[in-house]
Short mmCIF file of N, CA and C in Angstrom, two decimals:
data_model
loop_
_atom_site.label_atom_id
_atom_site.label_comp_id
_atom_site.label_asym_id
_atom_site.label_seq_id
_atom_site.Cartn_x
_atom_site.Cartn_y
_atom_site.Cartn_z
N MET A 1 0.81 -1.26 -0.08
CA MET A 1 0.01 0.12 0.05
C MET A 1 0.83 1.23 0.07
N LEU A 2 2.02 1.27 0.75
CA LEU A 2 2.78 2.39 0.88
C LEU A 2 3.55 2.75 -0.47
N ASP A 3 3.91 1.57 -1.16
CA ASP A 3 4.59 1.69 -2.40
C ASP A 3 3.66 2.33 -3.35
N ARG A 4 2.44 2.03 -3.34
CA ARG A 4 1.29 2.55 -4.23
C ARG A 4 1.28 4.15 -3.88
N LEU A 5 1.15 4.30 -2.64
CA LEU A 5 1.08 5.94 -2.19
C LEU A 5 2.23 6.59 -2.77
N ALA A 6 3.49 6.09 -2.67
CA ALA A 6 4.64 6.84 -3.09
C ALA A 6 4.58 7.24 -4.63
N HIS A 7 3.97 6.04 -5.36
CA HIS A 7 3.89 6.05 -6.90
C HIS A 7 2.80 7.34 -7.13
N THR A 8 1.68 7.35 -6.41
CA THR A 8 0.62 8.11 -6.70
C THR A 8 1.07 9.66 -6.23
N LEU A 9 2.01 9.83 -5.23
CA LEU A 9 2.42 11.31 -5.02
C LEU A 9 3.14 11.90 -6.40
N ARG A 10 3.90 10.95 -7.00
CA ARG A 10 4.83 11.43 -8.04
C ARG A 10 3.82 11.50 -9.33
N ALA A 11 2.86 10.67 -9.28
CA ALA A 11 1.88 10.80 -10.54
C ALA A 11 1.24 12.04 -10.65
N HIS A 12 0.78 12.60 -9.39
CA HIS A 12 -0.01 13.89 -9.36
C HIS A 12 0.63 14.86 -8.46
N PRO A 13 1.77 15.39 -8.69
CA PRO A 13 2.61 16.30 -7.75
C PRO A 13 1.84 17.63 -7.44
N HIS A 14 0.93 18.07 -8.20
CA HIS A 14 0.45 19.42 -7.77
C HIS A 14 -1.00 19.23 -6.96
N ARG A 15 -1.53 18.06 -6.87
CA ARG A 15 -2.53 17.84 -6.09
C ARG A 15 -2.30 17.87 -4.61
N PRO A 16 -3.21 18.45 -3.76
CA PRO A 16 -2.94 18.49 -2.36
C PRO A 16 -2.62 16.98 -1.71
N ALA A 17 -1.68 16.99 -0.73
CA ALA A 17 -1.53 15.78 -0.06
C ALA A 17 -1.88 15.80 1.46
N VAL A 18 -1.49 16.91 2.05
CA VAL A 18 -1.96 17.18 3.48
C VAL A 18 -2.67 18.38 3.69
N LEU A 19 -3.94 18.26 4.16
CA LEU A 19 -4.90 19.38 4.33
C LEU A 19 -4.90 19.65 5.73
N GLY A 20 -5.42 21.08 6.00
CA GLY A 20 -5.74 21.44 7.36
C GLY A 20 -6.94 22.50 7.09
N CYS A 21 -7.01 23.33 8.02
CA CYS A 21 -8.27 24.24 7.79
C CYS A 21 -7.65 25.64 8.63
N THR A 22 -8.15 26.69 7.92
CA THR A 22 -7.87 28.04 8.65
C THR A 22 -8.72 28.34 9.96
N ARG A 23 -8.64 29.25 10.60
CA ARG A 23 -9.53 29.49 11.65
C ARG A 23 -10.81 29.63 11.41
N ALA A 24 -11.06 30.07 10.20
CA ALA A 24 -12.58 30.28 9.80
C ALA A 24 -13.07 29.02 9.30
N GLY A 25 -12.37 28.04 9.15
CA GLY A 25 -12.81 26.68 8.67
C GLY A 25 -12.63 26.20 7.41
N ALA A 26 -12.07 27.16 6.41
CA ALA A 26 -11.68 26.91 5.08
C ALA A 26 -10.53 26.01 4.93
N PRO A 27 -10.72 25.04 3.96
CA PRO A 27 -9.67 24.12 3.80
C PRO A 27 -8.31 24.85 3.42
N ARG A 28 -7.16 24.38 3.97
CA ARG A 28 -5.87 24.89 3.59
C ARG A 28 -4.98 23.86 3.24
N VAL A 29 -4.11 24.00 2.21
CA VAL A 29 -3.21 22.92 1.81
C VAL A 29 -2.03 23.07 2.51
N HIS A 30 -1.50 22.12 3.37
CA HIS A 30 -0.07 22.22 4.05
C HIS A 30 1.01 21.76 3.19
N ALA A 31 0.73 20.91 2.18
CA ALA A 31 1.73 20.32 1.20
C ALA A 31 1.10 19.63 0.09
N THR A 32 1.64 19.67 -1.10
CA THR A 32 1.23 18.88 -2.10
C THR A 32 1.82 17.63 -2.22
N ARG A 33 1.35 16.81 -3.08
CA ARG A 33 1.87 15.38 -3.25
C ARG A 33 3.33 15.56 -3.52
N GLY A 34 3.70 16.40 -4.54
CA GLY A 34 4.98 16.44 -4.82
C GLY A 34 5.84 17.11 -3.62
N ASP A 35 5.46 17.90 -2.80
CA ASP A 35 6.15 18.41 -1.67
C ASP A 35 6.61 17.24 -0.84
N VAL A 36 5.54 16.38 -0.53
CA VAL A 36 5.63 15.19 0.40
C VAL A 36 6.81 14.17 -0.31
N ALA A 37 6.58 13.83 -1.83
CA ALA A 37 7.43 13.03 -2.36
C ALA A 37 8.89 13.48 -2.42
N ASP A 38 9.08 14.84 -2.62
CA ASP A 38 10.45 15.33 -2.51
C ASP A 38 11.19 15.26 -1.14
N LEU A 39 10.19 15.50 -0.05
CA LEU A 39 10.77 15.22 1.26
C LEU A 39 11.19 14.00 1.48
N ALA A 40 10.42 13.04 1.20
CA ALA A 40 10.57 11.56 1.19
C ALA A 40 11.89 11.22 0.66
N GLU A 41 12.08 11.61 -0.51
CA GLU A 41 13.46 11.35 -1.13
C GLU A 41 14.60 11.82 -0.42
N ALA A 42 14.44 13.17 0.10
CA ALA A 42 15.59 13.77 0.71
C ALA A 42 15.91 13.06 2.15
N TYR A 43 14.78 12.81 2.78
CA TYR A 43 14.94 11.99 4.03
C TYR A 43 15.58 10.54 3.80
N ALA A 44 15.22 9.96 2.79
CA ALA A 44 15.67 8.62 2.48
C ALA A 44 17.25 8.69 2.35
N ALA A 45 17.50 9.57 1.40
CA ALA A 45 18.95 9.91 1.08
C ALA A 45 19.85 10.38 2.47
N GLY A 46 19.05 11.11 3.25
CA GLY A 46 19.93 11.33 4.58
C GLY A 46 20.05 10.07 5.42
N LEU A 47 19.01 9.23 5.62
CA LEU A 47 18.93 8.13 6.37
C LEU A 47 19.97 7.08 5.79
N ARG A 48 20.04 6.90 4.55
CA ARG A 48 20.97 6.10 3.76
C ARG A 48 22.51 6.54 4.07
N ALA A 49 22.64 7.94 4.04
CA ALA A 49 24.02 8.53 4.17
C ALA A 49 24.46 8.09 5.55
N ARG A 50 23.60 8.06 6.42
CA ARG A 50 24.01 7.80 7.99
C ARG A 50 24.23 6.26 8.08
N GLY A 51 24.06 5.50 7.17
CA GLY A 51 24.34 4.16 7.20
C GLY A 51 23.24 3.19 7.49
N LEU A 52 22.05 3.84 7.60
CA LEU A 52 20.90 2.99 8.04
C LEU A 52 20.46 2.02 6.79
N THR A 53 20.21 0.71 6.95
CA THR A 53 19.98 -0.20 5.93
C THR A 53 18.69 -1.00 6.42
N ALA A 54 18.22 -1.80 5.40
CA ALA A 54 16.93 -2.46 5.62
C ALA A 54 17.08 -3.40 6.81
N GLY A 55 16.12 -3.27 7.73
CA GLY A 55 16.01 -4.20 8.95
C GLY A 55 16.40 -3.23 10.19
N ASP A 56 17.18 -2.13 10.07
CA ASP A 56 17.42 -1.25 10.95
C ASP A 56 16.34 -0.51 11.47
N THR A 57 16.26 0.03 12.74
CA THR A 57 15.23 0.65 13.52
C THR A 57 15.63 2.13 13.69
N VAL A 58 14.81 3.03 13.07
CA VAL A 58 15.00 4.45 13.29
C VAL A 58 13.94 4.96 14.33
N GLY A 59 14.31 5.88 15.25
CA GLY A 59 13.43 6.45 16.12
C GLY A 59 12.90 7.82 15.48
N VAL A 60 11.61 7.90 15.48
CA VAL A 60 10.95 9.16 14.81
C VAL A 60 10.38 9.87 15.77
N ALA A 61 10.58 11.20 16.11
CA ALA A 61 9.96 12.07 17.09
C ALA A 61 9.76 13.21 16.31
N ILE A 62 8.40 13.41 15.78
CA ILE A 62 8.27 14.57 14.85
C ILE A 62 6.79 14.76 14.95
N ARG A 63 6.33 16.08 15.00
CA ARG A 63 4.93 16.27 14.90
C ARG A 63 4.17 15.94 13.81
N PRO A 64 2.94 15.43 13.84
CA PRO A 64 2.23 15.06 12.71
C PRO A 64 2.12 16.12 11.60
N GLY A 65 2.25 15.78 10.34
CA GLY A 65 2.10 16.60 9.30
C GLY A 65 2.96 16.13 8.08
N PRO A 66 3.14 17.04 7.08
CA PRO A 66 3.89 16.55 5.86
C PRO A 66 5.38 15.79 6.08
N ARG A 67 6.01 16.56 7.02
CA ARG A 67 7.34 15.94 7.40
C ARG A 67 7.20 14.53 7.97
N ALA A 68 6.29 14.35 8.93
CA ALA A 68 6.19 13.04 9.56
C ALA A 68 5.76 11.96 8.45
N LEU A 69 4.79 12.37 7.54
CA LEU A 69 4.45 11.49 6.49
C LEU A 69 5.59 10.99 5.69
N ALA A 70 6.51 12.17 5.36
CA ALA A 70 7.45 11.93 4.41
C ALA A 70 8.73 11.04 5.07
N VAL A 71 8.93 11.30 6.48
CA VAL A 71 9.88 10.55 7.16
C VAL A 71 9.41 8.93 7.08
N MET A 72 8.29 8.75 7.41
CA MET A 72 7.66 7.36 7.40
C MET A 72 7.69 6.69 5.99
N LEU A 73 7.44 7.33 5.00
CA LEU A 73 7.65 6.89 3.64
C LEU A 73 9.05 6.66 3.34
N ALA A 74 9.91 7.46 3.73
CA ALA A 74 11.47 7.12 3.61
C ALA A 74 11.86 5.91 4.42
N ALA A 75 11.40 5.82 5.53
CA ALA A 75 11.73 4.45 6.30
C ALA A 75 11.21 3.26 5.62
N HIS A 76 10.02 3.41 4.98
CA HIS A 76 9.55 2.25 4.42
C HIS A 76 10.34 1.95 3.05
N ARG A 77 10.63 2.98 2.28
CA ARG A 77 11.30 2.75 1.16
C ARG A 77 12.74 2.12 1.37
N LEU A 78 13.20 2.42 2.52
CA LEU A 78 14.65 1.85 2.95
C LEU A 78 14.44 0.37 3.45
N GLY A 79 13.26 0.15 3.85
CA GLY A 79 13.10 -1.16 4.50
C GLY A 79 13.45 -1.04 6.14
N LEU A 80 13.26 0.12 6.65
CA LEU A 80 13.56 0.37 7.97
C LEU A 80 12.39 0.15 8.87
N ARG A 81 12.47 -0.12 10.22
CA ARG A 81 11.56 -0.11 11.18
C ARG A 81 11.54 1.27 11.73
N ALA A 82 10.34 1.72 11.90
CA ALA A 82 10.20 3.10 12.52
C ALA A 82 9.38 3.00 13.70
N ALA A 83 10.13 3.40 14.82
CA ALA A 83 9.71 3.53 16.20
C ALA A 83 9.19 5.03 16.44
N VAL A 84 7.99 5.15 16.55
CA VAL A 84 7.28 6.43 16.64
C VAL A 84 7.41 6.94 18.08
N LEU A 85 8.12 7.93 18.39
CA LEU A 85 8.49 8.35 19.81
C LEU A 85 7.80 9.67 20.24
N ASP A 86 7.33 9.78 21.44
CA ASP A 86 6.78 11.02 21.89
C ASP A 86 7.82 11.37 22.88
N PRO A 87 8.60 12.64 22.50
CA PRO A 87 9.69 13.10 23.56
C PRO A 87 9.09 13.61 24.71
N SER A 88 7.70 13.86 24.93
CA SER A 88 7.16 14.44 26.07
C SER A 88 7.11 13.41 27.29
N VAL A 89 7.28 12.03 27.10
CA VAL A 89 7.10 10.94 27.85
C VAL A 89 8.25 10.79 28.86
N GLY A 90 9.37 11.29 28.51
CA GLY A 90 10.44 11.03 29.48
C GLY A 90 11.56 9.98 28.97
N PRO A 91 12.63 10.05 29.50
CA PRO A 91 13.73 9.19 28.99
C PRO A 91 13.63 7.64 29.24
N ASP A 92 12.92 7.23 30.41
CA ASP A 92 12.68 5.86 30.70
C ASP A 92 11.68 5.19 29.73
N VAL A 93 10.62 5.83 29.31
CA VAL A 93 9.69 5.39 28.43
C VAL A 93 10.34 5.37 27.10
N LEU A 94 10.98 6.40 26.77
CA LEU A 94 11.72 6.33 25.34
C LEU A 94 12.67 5.18 25.29
N SER A 95 13.43 5.04 26.33
CA SER A 95 14.41 3.93 26.17
C SER A 95 13.68 2.45 26.14
N ALA A 96 12.56 2.50 26.86
CA ALA A 96 11.82 1.20 26.81
C ALA A 96 11.20 0.77 25.38
N ARG A 97 10.64 2.01 24.85
CA ARG A 97 10.33 1.85 23.36
C ARG A 97 11.24 1.56 22.40
N LEU A 98 12.48 2.07 22.50
CA LEU A 98 13.47 1.67 21.54
C LEU A 98 14.10 0.28 21.76
#
């Protein structure tokens, strides 16, 4: 499913990918599909450059939004396991999750 999503992002780069809303309730585009695809490629290159390979685990502590989606897609593309972390929980819980 994620492979199909990555392909769809590139097939329609100008379409919205991540939406939000204004204070008045009107829809607002936070990122286009092309934006997310470009971010995912950049994150994958960065993770690869740091020596991560398929089967490795990467900790992800990022707010929900376009960058979070791109990081998860990059991890999937490289065959990494993503441990989604909440830095507000404290070091003991973070260590246990990792």
